[in-house]
XYZ file of C-alpha atoms in Angstrom:
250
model
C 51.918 33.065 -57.313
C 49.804 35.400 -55.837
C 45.796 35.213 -55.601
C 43.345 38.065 -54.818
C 39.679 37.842 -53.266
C 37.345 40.394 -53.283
C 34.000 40.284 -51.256
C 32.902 43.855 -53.220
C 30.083 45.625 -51.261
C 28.850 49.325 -52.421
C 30.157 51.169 -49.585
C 33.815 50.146 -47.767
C 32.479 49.148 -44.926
C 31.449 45.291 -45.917
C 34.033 44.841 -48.498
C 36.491 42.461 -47.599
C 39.480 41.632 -49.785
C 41.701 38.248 -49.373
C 45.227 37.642 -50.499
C 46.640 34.031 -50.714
C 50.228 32.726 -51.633
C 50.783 29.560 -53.390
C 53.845 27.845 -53.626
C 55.147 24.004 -53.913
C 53.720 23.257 -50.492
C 50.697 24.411 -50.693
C 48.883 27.893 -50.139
C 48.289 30.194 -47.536
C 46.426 33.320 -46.237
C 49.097 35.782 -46.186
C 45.868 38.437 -45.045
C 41.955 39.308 -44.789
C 41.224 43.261 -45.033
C 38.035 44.411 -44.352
C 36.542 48.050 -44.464
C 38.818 48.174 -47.918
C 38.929 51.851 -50.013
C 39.093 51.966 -53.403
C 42.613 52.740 -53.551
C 43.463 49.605 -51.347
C 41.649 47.107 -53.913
C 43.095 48.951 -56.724
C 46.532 48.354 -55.612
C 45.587 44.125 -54.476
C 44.286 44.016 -57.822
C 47.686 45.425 -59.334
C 49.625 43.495 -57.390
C 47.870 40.245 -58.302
C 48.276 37.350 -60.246
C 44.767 37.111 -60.527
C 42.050 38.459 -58.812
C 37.885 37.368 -58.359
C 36.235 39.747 -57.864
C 32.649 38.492 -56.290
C 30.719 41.611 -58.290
C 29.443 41.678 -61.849
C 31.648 43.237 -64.325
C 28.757 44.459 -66.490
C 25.112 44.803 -67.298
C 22.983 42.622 -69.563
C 22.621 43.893 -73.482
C 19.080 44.181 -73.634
C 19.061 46.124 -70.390
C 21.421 48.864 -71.756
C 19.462 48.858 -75.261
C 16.836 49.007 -73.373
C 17.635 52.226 -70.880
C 19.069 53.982 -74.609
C 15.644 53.752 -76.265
C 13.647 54.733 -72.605
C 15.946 58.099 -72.915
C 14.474 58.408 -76.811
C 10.833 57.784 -75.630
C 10.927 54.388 -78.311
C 10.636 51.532 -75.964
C 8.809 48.519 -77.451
C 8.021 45.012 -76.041
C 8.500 42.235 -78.556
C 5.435 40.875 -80.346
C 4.477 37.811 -79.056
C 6.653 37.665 -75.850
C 5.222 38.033 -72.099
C 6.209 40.873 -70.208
C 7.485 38.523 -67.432
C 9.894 36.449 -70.157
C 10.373 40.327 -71.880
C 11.565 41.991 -68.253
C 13.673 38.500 -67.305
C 15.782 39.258 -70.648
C 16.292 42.641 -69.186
C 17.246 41.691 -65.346
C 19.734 38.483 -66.554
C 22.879 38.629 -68.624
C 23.409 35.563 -70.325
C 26.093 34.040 -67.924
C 23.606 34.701 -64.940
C 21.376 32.322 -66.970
C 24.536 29.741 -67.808
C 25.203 29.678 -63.831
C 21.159 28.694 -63.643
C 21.433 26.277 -65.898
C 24.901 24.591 -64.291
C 24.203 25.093 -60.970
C 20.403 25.380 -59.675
C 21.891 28.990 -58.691
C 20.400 32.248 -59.985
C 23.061 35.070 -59.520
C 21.566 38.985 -58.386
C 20.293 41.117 -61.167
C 22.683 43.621 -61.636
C 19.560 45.843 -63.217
C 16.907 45.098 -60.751
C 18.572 44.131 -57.528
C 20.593 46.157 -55.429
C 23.771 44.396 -56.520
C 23.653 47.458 -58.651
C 25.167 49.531 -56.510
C 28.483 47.496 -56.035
C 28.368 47.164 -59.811
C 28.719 50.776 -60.386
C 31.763 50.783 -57.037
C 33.111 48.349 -59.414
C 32.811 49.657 -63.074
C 34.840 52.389 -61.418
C 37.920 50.333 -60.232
C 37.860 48.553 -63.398
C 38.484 52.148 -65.069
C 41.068 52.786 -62.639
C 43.141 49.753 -63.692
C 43.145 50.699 -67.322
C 43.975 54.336 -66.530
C 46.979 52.299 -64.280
C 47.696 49.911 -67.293
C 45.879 47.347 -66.580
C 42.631 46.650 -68.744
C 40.356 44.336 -67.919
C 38.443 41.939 -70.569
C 35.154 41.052 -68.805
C 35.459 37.715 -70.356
C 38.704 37.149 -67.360
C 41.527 36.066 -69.289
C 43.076 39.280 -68.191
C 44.058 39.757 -64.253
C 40.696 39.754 -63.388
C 37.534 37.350 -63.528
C 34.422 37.857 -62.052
C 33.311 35.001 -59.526
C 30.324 34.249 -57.398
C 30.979 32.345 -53.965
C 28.372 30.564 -53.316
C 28.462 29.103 -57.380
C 31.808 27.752 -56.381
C 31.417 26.152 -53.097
C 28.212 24.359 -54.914
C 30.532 23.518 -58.124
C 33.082 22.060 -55.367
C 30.740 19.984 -53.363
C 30.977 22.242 -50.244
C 27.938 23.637 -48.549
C 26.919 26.874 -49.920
C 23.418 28.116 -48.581
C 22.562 29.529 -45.481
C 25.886 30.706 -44.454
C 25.119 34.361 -44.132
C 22.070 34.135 -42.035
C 23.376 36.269 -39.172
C 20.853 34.314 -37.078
C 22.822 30.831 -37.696
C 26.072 31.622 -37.245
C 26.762 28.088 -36.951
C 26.422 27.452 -40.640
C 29.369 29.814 -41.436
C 31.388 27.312 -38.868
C 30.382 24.448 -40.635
C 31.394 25.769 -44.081
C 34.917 26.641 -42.950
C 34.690 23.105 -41.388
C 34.071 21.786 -44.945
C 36.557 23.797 -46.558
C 39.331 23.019 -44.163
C 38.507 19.208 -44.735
C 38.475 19.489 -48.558
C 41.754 21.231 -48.345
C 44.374 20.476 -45.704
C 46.633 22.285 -47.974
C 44.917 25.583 -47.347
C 46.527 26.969 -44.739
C 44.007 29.892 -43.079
C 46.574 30.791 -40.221
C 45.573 33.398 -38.100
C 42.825 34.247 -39.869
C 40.669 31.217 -39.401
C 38.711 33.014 -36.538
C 37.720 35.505 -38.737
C 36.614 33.690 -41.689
C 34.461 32.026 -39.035
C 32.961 35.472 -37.915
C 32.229 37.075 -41.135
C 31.141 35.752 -44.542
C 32.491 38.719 -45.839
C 36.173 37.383 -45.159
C 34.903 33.733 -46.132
C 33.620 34.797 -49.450
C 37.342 36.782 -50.263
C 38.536 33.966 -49.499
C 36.819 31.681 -51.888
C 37.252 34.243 -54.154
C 40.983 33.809 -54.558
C 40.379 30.093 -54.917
C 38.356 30.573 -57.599
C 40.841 33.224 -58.990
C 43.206 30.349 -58.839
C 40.841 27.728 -61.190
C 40.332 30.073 -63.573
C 44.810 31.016 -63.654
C 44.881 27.300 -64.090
C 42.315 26.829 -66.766
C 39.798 24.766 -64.650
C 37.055 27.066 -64.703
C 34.532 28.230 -67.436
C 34.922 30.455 -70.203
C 32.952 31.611 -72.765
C 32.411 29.787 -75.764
C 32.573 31.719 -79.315
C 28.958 32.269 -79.644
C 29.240 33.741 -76.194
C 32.275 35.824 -75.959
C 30.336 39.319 -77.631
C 27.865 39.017 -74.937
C 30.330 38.454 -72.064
C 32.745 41.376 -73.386
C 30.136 43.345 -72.214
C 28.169 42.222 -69.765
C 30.945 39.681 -67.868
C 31.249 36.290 -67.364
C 31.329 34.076 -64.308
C 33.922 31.539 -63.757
C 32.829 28.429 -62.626
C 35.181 25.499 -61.197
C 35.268 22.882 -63.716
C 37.453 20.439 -61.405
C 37.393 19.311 -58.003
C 39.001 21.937 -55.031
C 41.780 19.189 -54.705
C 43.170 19.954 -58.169
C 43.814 23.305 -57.267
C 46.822 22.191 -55.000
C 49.971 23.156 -56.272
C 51.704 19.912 -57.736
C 48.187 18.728 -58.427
């Protein structure tokens, strides 16, 4: 089968997209692009098994109710509720707050950070796929699931902080270090040196790992009180199993 990883930035420039092959011996980085166009990630992400896309797929409930009755002039905060819990409801979607709660880990705010940016790059491929035939569901039981990096690495034990200080490039070394030991049946090839340059091409990478948990069912999905919410706003898949059970024959 074939994995997809993609690092989404706003602009080209610092997107990076991964692609990784799995068969009975093991897996392998068949490439790393970087500098990626729309039309390049729109034909990965047709061309995938499944894809993680490191991005999020929507925008939190409230937020959008929220921007609708700003446009009306009828914005109201709840009785009784502090502005500070009222704006959080606004900034977080619900599996922002589930990643919190699992993981110590508080994604971007796709409504207050500049994460915003890439989400609206990325609401725009998404169309694309359905125009192409592919629909996405936001909740990623389709080709695509949203994942975040550095929610993985922690969910697998591996380091998952400091790694894209430009200042400490040494922490980026140590992760692939860490990843490489974890699993000697990841083959990174030629493109080892560059996952130990850019975090960018690190974070594709983990990307299509965690593209491969959720093919295999060992990552989190909504549950049925959930699932509305995550239609819309997207859901993050989370490794529920150790890297090592990602190995094919595992």
């Amino acid at each position: 089968m074939l994995t997809v990883g993609v690092d989404l930035a706003a602009e080209a420039g610092n997107t990076a997209l991964a692609w990784l092959d799995w068969d009975s011996g093991g897996c392998s980085v068949r490439g790393i692009d970087r500098a990626c166009e729309d039309g390049m990630l729109v034909d990965a992400l047709m061309a995938a098994d499944k894809a993680g896309i490191d991005c999020p797929l929507g925008w939190p409930v409230p937020f959008v109710e929220f921007v609708a009755a700003h446009r009306s002039g009828h914005v109201d905060v709840p009785a009784g509720t502090r502005g500070r819990d009222w704006r959080r409801n606004l900034a977080l979607r619900l599996t922002d707050r589930v990643v919190h709660e699992r993981t110590g880990l508080t994604p971007l705010s796709v409504s207050a950070d500049r994460i915003g940016h890439t989400a609206m790059r990325c609401a725009a491929l998404l169309s694309h796929l359905a125009r192409a035939g592919r629909p996405v569901d936001r909740c990623g039981t389709g080709v695509v699931v949203e994942v975040y990096p550095a929610a993985s690495l922690r969910s697998w034990g591996l380091p998952h902080r400091g790694y894209k200080r430009p200042e400490d490039a040494a922490a980026l070394g140590r992760l692939v270090d860490a990843l490489r030991a974890a699993a000697p049946w990841l083959d990174l090839g030629p493109h080892e040196s560059l996952c130990r340059r850019s975090h960018d091409a690190t974070d594709a990478v983990v990307a299509a790992l965690t593209a491969r948990a959720a093919f295999r069912g060992l990552a989190t999905t909504p549950e049925a009180h959930q699932i509305e919410a995550a239609r819309s706003e997207g859901w993050i898949a989370l490794p529920t199993s150790p890297l090592t059970d990602l190995r094919p024959g595992a």
